Coordinates of C-alpha atoms in Angstrom, one line a residue:
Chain A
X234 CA 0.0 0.0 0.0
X235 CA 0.9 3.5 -0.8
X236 CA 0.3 5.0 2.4
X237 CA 2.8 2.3 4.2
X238 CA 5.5 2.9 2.1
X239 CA 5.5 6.7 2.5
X240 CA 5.1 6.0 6.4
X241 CA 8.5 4.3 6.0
X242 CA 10.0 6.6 4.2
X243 CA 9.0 9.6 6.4
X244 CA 10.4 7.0 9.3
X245 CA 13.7 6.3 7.5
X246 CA 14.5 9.6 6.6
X247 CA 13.8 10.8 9.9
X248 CA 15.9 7.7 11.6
X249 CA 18.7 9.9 9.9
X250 CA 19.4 11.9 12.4
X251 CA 19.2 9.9 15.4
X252 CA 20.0 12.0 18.2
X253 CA 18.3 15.1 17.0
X254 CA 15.1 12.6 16.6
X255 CA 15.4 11.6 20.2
X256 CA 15.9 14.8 21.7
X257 CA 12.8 15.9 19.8
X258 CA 10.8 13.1 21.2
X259 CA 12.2 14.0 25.0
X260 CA 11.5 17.4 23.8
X261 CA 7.5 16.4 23.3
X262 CA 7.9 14.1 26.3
X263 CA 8.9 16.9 28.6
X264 CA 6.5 19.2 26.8
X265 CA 3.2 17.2 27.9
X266 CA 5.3 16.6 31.0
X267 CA 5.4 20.1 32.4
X268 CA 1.8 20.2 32.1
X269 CA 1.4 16.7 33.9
X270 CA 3.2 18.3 36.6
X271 CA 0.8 21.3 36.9
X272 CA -2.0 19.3 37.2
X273 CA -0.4 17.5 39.9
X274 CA 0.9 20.6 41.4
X275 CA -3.3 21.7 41.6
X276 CA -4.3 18.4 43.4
X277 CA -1.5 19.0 46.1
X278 CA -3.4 21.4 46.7
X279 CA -7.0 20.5 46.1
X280 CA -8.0 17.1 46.7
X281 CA -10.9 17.4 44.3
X282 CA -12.2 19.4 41.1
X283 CA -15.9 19.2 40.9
X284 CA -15.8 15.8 42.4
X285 CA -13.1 14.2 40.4
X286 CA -9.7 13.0 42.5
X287 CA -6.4 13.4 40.8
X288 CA -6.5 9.5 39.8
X289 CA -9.7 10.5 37.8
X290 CA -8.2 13.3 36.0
X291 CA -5.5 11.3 35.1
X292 CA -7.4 8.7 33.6
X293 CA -8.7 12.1 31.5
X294 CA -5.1 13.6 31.1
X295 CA -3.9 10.1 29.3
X296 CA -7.0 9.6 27.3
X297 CA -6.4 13.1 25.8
X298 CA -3.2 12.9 25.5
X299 CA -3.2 9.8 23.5
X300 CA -5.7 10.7 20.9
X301 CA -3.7 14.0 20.8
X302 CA -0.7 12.2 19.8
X303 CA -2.3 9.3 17.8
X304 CA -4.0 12.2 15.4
X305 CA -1.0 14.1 15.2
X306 CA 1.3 11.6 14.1
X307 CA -1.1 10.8 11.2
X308 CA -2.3 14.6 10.7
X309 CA 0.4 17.0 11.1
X310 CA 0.9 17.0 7.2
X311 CA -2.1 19.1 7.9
X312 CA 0.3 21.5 9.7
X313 CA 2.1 22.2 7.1
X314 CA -0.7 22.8 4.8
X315 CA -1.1 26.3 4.8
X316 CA 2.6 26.9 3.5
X317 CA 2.2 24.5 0.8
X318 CA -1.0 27.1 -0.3
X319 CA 0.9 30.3 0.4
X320 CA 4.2 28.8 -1.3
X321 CA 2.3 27.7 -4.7
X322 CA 3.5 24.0 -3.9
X323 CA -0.2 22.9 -3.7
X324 CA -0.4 23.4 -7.5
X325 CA 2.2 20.6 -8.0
X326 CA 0.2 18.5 -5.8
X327 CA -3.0 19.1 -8.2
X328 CA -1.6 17.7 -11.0
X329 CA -0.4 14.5 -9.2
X330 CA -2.3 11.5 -10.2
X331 CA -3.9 10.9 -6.6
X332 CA -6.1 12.7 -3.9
X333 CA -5.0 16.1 -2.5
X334 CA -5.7 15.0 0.8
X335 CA -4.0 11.6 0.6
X336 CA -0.8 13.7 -0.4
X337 CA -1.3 16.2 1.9
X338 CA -1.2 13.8 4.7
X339 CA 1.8 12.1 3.1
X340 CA 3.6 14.9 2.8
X341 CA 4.9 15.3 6.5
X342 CA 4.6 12.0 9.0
X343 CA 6.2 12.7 12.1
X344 CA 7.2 10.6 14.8
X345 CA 8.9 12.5 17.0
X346 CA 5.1 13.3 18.1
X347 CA 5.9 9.6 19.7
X348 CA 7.1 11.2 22.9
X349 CA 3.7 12.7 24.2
X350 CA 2.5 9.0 22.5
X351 CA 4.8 7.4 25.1
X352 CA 3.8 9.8 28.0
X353 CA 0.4 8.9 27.8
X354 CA 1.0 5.1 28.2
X355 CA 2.7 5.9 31.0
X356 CA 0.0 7.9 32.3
X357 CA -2.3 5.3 31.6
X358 CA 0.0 2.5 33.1
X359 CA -0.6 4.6 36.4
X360 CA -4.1 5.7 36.0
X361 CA -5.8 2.3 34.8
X362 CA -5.7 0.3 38.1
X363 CA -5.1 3.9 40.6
X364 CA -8.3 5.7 39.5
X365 CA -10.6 2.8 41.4
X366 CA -12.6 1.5 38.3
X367 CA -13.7 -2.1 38.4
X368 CA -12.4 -2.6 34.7
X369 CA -15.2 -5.0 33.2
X370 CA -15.3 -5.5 29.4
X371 CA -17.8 -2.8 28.6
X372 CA -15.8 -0.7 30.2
X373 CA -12.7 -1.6 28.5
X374 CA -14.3 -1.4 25.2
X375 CA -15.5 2.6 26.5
X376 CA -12.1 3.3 26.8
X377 CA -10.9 2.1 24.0
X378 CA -13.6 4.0 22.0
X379 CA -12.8 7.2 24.0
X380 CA -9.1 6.9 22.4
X381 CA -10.2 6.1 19.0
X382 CA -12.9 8.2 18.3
X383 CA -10.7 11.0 20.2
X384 CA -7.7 10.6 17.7
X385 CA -10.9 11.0 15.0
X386 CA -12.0 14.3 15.9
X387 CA -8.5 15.8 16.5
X388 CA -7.3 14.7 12.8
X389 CA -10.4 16.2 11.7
X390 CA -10.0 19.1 13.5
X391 CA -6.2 19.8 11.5
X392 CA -8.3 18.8 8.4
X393 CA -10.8 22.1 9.4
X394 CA -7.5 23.8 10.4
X395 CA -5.7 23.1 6.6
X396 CA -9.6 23.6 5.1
X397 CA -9.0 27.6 6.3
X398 CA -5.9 27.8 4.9
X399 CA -8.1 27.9 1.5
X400 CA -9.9 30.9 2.8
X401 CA -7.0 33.0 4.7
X402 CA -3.3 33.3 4.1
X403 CA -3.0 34.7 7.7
X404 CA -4.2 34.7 11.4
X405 CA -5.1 30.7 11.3
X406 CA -3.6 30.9 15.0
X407 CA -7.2 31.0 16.4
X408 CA -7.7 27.2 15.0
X409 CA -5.1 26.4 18.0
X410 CA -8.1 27.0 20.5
X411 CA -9.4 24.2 19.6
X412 CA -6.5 21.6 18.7
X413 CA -3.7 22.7 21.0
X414 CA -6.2 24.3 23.5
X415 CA -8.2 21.1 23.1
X416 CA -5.2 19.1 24.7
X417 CA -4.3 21.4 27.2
X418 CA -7.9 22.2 28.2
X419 CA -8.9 18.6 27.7
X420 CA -6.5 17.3 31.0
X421 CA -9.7 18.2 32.8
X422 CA -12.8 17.3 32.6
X423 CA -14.8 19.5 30.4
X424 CA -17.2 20.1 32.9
X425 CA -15.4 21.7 35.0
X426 CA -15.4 25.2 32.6
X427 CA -19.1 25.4 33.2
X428 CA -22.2 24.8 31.6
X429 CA -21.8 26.7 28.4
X430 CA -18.1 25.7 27.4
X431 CA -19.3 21.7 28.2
X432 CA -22.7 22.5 25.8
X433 CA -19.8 24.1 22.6
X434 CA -17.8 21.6 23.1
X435 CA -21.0 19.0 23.0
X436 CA -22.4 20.5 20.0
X437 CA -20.2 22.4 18.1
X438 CA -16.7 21.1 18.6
X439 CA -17.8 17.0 20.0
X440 CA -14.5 17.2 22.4
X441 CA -16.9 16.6 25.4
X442 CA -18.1 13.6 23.8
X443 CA -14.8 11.4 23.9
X444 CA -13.5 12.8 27.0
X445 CA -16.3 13.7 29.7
X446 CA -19.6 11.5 29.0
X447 CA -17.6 8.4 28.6
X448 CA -15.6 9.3 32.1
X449 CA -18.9 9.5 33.5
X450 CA -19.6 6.1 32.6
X451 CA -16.3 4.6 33.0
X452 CA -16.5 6.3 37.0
X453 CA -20.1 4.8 37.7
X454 CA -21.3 8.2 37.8
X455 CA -23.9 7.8 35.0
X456 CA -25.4 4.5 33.7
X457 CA -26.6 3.8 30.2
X458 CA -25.7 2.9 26.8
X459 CA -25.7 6.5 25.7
X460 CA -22.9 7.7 27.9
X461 CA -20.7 4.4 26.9
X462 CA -21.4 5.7 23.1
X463 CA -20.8 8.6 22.9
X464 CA -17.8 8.9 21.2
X465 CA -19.5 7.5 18.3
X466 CA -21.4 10.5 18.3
X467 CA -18.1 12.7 18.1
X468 CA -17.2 10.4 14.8
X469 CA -20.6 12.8 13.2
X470 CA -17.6 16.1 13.2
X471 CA -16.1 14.4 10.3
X472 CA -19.2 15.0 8.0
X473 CA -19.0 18.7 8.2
X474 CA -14.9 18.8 8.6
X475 CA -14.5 16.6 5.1
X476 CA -17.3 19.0 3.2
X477 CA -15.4 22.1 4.3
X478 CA -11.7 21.0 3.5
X479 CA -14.0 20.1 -0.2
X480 CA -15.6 23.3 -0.2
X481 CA -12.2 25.0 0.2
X482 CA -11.0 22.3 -2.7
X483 CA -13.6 23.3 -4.7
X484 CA -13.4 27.3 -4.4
X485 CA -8.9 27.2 -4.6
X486 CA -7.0 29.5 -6.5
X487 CA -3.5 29.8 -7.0
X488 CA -1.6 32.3 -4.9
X489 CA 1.4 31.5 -7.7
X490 CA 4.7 30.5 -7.2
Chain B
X201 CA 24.0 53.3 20.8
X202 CA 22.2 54.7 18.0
X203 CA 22.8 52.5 15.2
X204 CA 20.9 50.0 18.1
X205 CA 18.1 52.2 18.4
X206 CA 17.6 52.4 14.8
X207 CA 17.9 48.3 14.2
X208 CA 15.5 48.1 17.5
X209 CA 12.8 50.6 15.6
X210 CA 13.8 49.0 12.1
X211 CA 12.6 45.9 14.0
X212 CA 9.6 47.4 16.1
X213 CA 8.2 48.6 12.6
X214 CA 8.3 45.2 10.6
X215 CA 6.9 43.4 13.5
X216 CA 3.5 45.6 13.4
X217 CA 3.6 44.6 10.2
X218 CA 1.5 41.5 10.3
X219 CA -1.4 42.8 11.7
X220 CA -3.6 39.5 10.6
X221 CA -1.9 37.7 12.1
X222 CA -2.1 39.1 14.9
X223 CA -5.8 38.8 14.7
X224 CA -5.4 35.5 14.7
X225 CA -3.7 35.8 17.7
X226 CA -5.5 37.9 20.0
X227 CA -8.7 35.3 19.9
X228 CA -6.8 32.7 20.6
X229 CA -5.0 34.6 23.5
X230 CA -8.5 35.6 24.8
X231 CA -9.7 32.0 24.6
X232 CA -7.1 30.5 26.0
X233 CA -7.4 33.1 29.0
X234 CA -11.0 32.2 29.4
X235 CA -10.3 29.0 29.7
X236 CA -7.4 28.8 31.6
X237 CA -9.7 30.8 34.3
X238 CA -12.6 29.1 34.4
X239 CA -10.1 26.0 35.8
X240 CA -9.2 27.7 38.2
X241 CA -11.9 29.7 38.6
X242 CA -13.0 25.6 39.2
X243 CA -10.6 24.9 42.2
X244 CA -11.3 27.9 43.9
X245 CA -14.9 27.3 44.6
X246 CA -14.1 23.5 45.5
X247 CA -11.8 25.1 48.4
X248 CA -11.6 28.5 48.8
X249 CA -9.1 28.3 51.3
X250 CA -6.7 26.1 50.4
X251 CA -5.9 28.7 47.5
X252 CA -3.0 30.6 47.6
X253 CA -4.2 34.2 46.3
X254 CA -7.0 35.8 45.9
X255 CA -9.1 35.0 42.6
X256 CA -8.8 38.6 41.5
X257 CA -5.3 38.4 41.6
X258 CA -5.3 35.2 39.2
X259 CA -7.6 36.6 37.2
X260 CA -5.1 39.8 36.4
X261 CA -2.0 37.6 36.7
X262 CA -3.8 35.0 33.8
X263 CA -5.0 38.3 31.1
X264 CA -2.2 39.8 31.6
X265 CA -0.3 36.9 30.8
X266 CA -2.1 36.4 27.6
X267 CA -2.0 40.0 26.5
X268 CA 2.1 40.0 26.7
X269 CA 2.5 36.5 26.1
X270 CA 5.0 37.8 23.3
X271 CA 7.0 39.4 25.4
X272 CA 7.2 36.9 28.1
X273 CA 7.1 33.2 26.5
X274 CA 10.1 31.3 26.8
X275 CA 9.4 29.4 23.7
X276 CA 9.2 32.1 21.2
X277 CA 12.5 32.3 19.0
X278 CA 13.8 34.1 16.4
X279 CA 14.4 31.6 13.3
X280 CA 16.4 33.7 11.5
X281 CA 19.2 33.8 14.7
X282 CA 19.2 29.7 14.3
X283 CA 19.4 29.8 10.7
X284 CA 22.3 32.7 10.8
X285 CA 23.8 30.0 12.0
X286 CA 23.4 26.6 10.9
X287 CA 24.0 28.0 7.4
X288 CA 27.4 29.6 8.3
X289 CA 25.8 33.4 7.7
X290 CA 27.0 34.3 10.7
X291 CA 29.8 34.9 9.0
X292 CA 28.8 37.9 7.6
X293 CA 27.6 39.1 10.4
X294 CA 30.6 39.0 12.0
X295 CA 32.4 41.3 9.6
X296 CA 29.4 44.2 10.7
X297 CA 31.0 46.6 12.5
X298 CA 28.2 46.5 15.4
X299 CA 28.4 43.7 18.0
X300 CA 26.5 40.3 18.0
X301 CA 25.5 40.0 21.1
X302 CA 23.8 43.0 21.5
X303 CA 22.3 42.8 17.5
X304 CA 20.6 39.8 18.6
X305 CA 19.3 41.1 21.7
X306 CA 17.7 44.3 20.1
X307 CA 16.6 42.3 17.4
X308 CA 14.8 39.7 19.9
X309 CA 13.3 41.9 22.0
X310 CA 12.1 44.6 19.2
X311 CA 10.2 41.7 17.4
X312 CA 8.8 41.1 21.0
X313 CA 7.7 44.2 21.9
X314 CA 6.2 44.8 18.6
X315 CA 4.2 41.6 19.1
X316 CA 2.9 42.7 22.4
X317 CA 1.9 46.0 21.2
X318 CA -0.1 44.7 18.9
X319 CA -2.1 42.5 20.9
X320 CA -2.2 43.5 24.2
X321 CA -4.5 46.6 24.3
X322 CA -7.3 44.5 23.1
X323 CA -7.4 41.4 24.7
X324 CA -7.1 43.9 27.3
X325 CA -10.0 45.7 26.9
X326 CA -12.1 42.6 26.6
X327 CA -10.5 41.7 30.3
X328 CA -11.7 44.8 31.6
X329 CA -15.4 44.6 30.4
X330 CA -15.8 40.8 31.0
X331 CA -18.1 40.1 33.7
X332 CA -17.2 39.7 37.0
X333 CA -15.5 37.0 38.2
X334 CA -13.6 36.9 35.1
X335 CA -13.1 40.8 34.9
X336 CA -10.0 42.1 35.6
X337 CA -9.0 44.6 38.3
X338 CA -6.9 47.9 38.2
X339 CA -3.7 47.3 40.5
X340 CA -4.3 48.2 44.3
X341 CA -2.3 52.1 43.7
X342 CA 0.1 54.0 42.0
X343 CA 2.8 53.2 43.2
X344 CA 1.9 49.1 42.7
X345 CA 1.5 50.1 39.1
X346 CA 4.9 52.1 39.2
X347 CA 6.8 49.2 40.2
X348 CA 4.9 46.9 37.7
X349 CA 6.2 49.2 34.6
X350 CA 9.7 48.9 36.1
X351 CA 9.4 44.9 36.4
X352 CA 8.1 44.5 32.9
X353 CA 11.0 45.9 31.3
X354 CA 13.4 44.0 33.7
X355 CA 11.5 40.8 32.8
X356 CA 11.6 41.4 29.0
X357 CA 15.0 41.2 29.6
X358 CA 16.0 38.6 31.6
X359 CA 13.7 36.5 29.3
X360 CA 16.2 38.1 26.0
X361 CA 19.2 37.2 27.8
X362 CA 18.3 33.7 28.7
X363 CA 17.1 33.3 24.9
X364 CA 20.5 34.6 24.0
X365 CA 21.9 31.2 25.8
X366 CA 19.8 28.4 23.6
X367 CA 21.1 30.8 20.4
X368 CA 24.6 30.5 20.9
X369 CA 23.8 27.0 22.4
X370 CA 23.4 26.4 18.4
X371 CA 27.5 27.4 18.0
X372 CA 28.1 23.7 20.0
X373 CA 24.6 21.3 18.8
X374 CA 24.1 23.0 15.5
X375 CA 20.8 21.0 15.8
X376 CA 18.6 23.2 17.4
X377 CA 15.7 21.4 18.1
X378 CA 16.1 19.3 21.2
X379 CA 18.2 22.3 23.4
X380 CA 14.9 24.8 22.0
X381 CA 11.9 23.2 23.3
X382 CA 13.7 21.5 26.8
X383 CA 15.1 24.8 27.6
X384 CA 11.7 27.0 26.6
X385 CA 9.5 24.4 28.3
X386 CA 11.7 23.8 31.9
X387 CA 11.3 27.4 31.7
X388 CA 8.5 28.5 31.0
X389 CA 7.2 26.1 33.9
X390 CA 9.3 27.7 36.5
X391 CA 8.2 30.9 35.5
X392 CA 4.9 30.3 36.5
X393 CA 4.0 30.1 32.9
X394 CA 1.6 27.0 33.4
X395 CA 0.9 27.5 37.2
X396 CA 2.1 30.5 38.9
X397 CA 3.8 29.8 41.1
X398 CA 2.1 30.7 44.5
X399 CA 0.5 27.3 43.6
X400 CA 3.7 25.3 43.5
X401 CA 4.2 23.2 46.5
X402 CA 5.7 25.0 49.9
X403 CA 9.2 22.9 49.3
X404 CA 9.4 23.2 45.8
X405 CA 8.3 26.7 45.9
X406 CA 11.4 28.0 48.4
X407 CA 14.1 26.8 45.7
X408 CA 11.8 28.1 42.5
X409 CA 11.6 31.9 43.9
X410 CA 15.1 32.5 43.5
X411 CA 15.8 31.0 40.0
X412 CA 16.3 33.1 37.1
X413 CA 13.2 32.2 36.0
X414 CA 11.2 33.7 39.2
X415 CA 12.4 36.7 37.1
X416 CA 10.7 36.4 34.2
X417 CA 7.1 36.6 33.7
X418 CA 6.1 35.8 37.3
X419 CA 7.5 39.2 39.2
X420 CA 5.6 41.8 36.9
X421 CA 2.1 39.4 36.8
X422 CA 2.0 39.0 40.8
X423 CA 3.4 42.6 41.2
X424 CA 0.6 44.9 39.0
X425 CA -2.0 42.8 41.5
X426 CA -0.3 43.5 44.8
X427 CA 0.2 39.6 45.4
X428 CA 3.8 40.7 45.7
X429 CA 3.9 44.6 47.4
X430 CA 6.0 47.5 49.0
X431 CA 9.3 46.2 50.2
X432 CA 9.0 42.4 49.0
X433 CA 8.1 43.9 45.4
X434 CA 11.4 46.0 45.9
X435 CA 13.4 43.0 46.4
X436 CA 11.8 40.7 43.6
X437 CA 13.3 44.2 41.5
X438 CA 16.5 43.9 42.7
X439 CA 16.7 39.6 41.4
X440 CA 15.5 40.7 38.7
X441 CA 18.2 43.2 37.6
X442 CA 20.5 40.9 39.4
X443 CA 19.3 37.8 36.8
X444 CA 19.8 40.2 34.4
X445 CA 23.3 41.2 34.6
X446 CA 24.2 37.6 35.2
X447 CA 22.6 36.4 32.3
X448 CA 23.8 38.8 30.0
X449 CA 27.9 38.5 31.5
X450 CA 27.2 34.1 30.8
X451 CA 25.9 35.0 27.5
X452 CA 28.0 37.3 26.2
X453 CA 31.5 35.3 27.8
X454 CA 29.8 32.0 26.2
X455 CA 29.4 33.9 22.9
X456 CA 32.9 35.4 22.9
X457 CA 33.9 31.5 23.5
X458 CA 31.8 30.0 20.8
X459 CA 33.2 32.7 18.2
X460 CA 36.7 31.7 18.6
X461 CA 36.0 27.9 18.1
X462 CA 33.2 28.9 15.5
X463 CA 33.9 27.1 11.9
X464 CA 32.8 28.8 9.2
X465 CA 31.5 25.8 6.7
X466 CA 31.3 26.5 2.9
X467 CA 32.4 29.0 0.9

């Protein structure tokens, strides 16, 4: 497959500089890290944030973290999207026998992204048997849908992020609310901004959907198929993210090179 | 010292430049304000008196955070400085007859101040007209605000100087990327960038208040809201400048160092 042999090439050529690759991936490691250790710093502090211990949160922190990391690996091509567009290299990609997005995606795979990928597990090997849940299969399977469907919406959200680039050249920061913001918001719970962020990010952006409904379920605090599910629901955002990177396909001109 | 001022305003100037992108920037800065307050906004009401300052005071310390995050963030970096020298162009910069060190420096902290300027007075504004608990307040008196515009200065530079180190850093790695991000990040912690620091635990927090990077954004934030005032506001002024000068002899010795081993590759 096509896909594979670019993901070995992108892992070759970046195997080329060993030590730089490490240091990158200590780099991420230490990056998620620092944040790890504010949370922790908070629950010295307070034992509880609207009813969830620091075990809990951590079981929210990893989750996060590791959809974060899963999408990123596989999305950042995205990233580097709205240079391709600005430096007329898109065009060359338009011409190319295959889909934009696939080459898009292609263009950039990197796994130094492996170091928050790493922390996570970690997080998880500590948060799985400390946070008190009685891990039965249904849970298991929640959790597991939680990372999945997470690493979904995040790579959709880069596809939203790259479908702006189409629109505007500049001041495509504001997208980082919601993938960079997403992680560093997401180590708690979302309900703990309040009512209205937890109904956005519900309804507009499904981030609650993957992270706090399922924790309900996973912590006994609510019952019901619905809560187990839904981050299936979240798996809906790539209906609308795919038609707008297509609109902005549709609608592209040239900035020339 | 002119031909400083004029790269410093040559600098200032280009930076307002992209004022898009600072568009961009501002709602992100807002949101991530907003946010980053309702957390702890959060922990206060689930103990009110286990926490460390008032909420006013983190509510001021977190805006203005955001609305000079350009001038304060460890992990902002000029490319151009790493690329001067990975590519060897440092060689003609050499040949200038201005010094490095201090080209680098104005040239850092120009592009900073630019960025600030352009997106501090509205993410400002917003802060003041939020509503309350989220609205920010006006520092506690005059003379509180006085010592607030001496510390931001100070800060600005000690956060230059100590950017000055990962540059010339590049003289010995050449690769760049690992030294950047473990440097900006162990920094930017310890600055209070993530937590302030009033929140770090009592032993961790004795050692923390004295490092360089106590000097950085964490004296002006916690001194505009009088969480640090009169005499002990004096003395967080006086580590400060004292960071400063130290910073600036290590980088400028380490520079001097790194020039005479410094290979110039290619032709």
């Amino acid at each position: 497959m096509l896909y594979l042999k670019f993901v070995s090439i992108h892992l070759k050529s970046q195997m080329q500089y060993k030590t730089s690759f490490f240091l990158t991936i200590l780099g991420q490691f230490l990056a998620s890290f620092t944040a790890l250790l504010g949370v922790w710093f908070m629950f010295e502090r307070f034992p509880e944030v609207e009813g969830f211990t620091f075990p809990e949160v951590l079981l929210c922190v990893a989750t996060v973290l590791l959809a974060f990391s899963l999408a990123e690996c596989f999305g950042r091509g995205f990233d580097q999207f709205p240079q391709l567009i600005s430096n007329g290299m898109f065009d060359r990609i338009l011409v190319r026998p295959r889909s934009a997005l696939f080459q898009v995606l292609t263009a950039r795979i990197d796994f130094s992204r492996l170091g928050r990928f790493v922390q996570a597990v970690l997080v998880f090997a500590y948060a799985i048997p400390g946070s008190g849940v009685e891990w039965s299969w249904d849970k298991i399977l929640t959790l597991i849908l939680m990372v999945v469907c997470g690493s979904i919406v995040f790579f959709c959200l880069f596809m939203v992020y790259a479908g702006f680039a189409f629109f505007f050249v500049e001041g495509l920061e504001f997208m980082n609310i919601f993938t960079d913001g997403g992680r560093e918001f997401g180590r708690y719970p979302f309900a703990v901004y309040g009512e209205k962020v937890l109904k956005f990010l519900t309804y507009v952006i499904p981030l609650a959907l993957f992270q706090y409904y399922p924790l309900l379920y996973l912590l006994d605090r609510e019952q019901g198929l619905l809560f187990m599910l839904s981050p299936l629901g979240g798996l809906l955002f790539a209906v609308p993210a795919y038609l707008f990177w297509h609109l902005g396909l549709r609608r592209y001109v040239s900035t020339g090179s | 010292m002119k031909k400083y001022q004029a790269l410093f305003t040559i600098r200032f100037s280009s930076g307002l430049q992209y004022r898009a992108a600072a568009l961009g920037g501002i709602a992100t800065q807002f949101a991530w304000g907003f946010m980053e307050l309702l957390a702890f906004l959060a922990f206060y009401k689930a103990n009110p008196g286990a926490y460390p300052m008032e909420f006013s005071q983190t509510v001021s310390y977190i805006w203005l955070q955001q609305a000079f995050l350009a001038l304060f963030m460890t992990w902002f970096y000029e490319q151009d400085i790493f690329e001067t020298i990975t590519s060897g162009a440092v060689a003609y910069e050499l040949v200038r007859p201005i010094d490095l060190y201090n080209r680098w420096f104005c040239h850092s902290a120009a592009n900073r101040l630019a960025r600030a300027v352009l997106r501090c007075f509205p993410i400002l504004l917003v802060a003041f007209i939020v509503p309350e608990p989220l609205r920010m307040s006006l520092p506690p008196d005059l003379g509180q605000f006085g010592l607030f515009m001496i510390s931001v200065p100070l800060s600005l530079g000690v956060v230059v100087a100590f950017t000055m180190l990962v540059y010339i850093s590049v003289f010995f790695t050449l690769s760049p990327i690992g030294v950047r991000i473990v440097a900006a990040l162990l920094a930017d912690f310890l600055a209070g960038g993530i937590v302030p620091l009033p929140f770090f635990p009592d032993v961790v927090r004795g050692v923390v208040e004295i490092l360089p990077f106590a000097a950085m954004q964490n004296m002006p934030l916690r001194i505009y809201s009088g969480h640090i005032s009169g005499a002990a506001a004096v003395r967080g002024l006086f580590l400060q400048a004292f960071w400063f000068v130290i910073l600036v002899v290590l980088g400028r010795l380490w520079m001097k160092l790194a020039l005479r081993r410094a290979v110039v590759q290619g032709g």
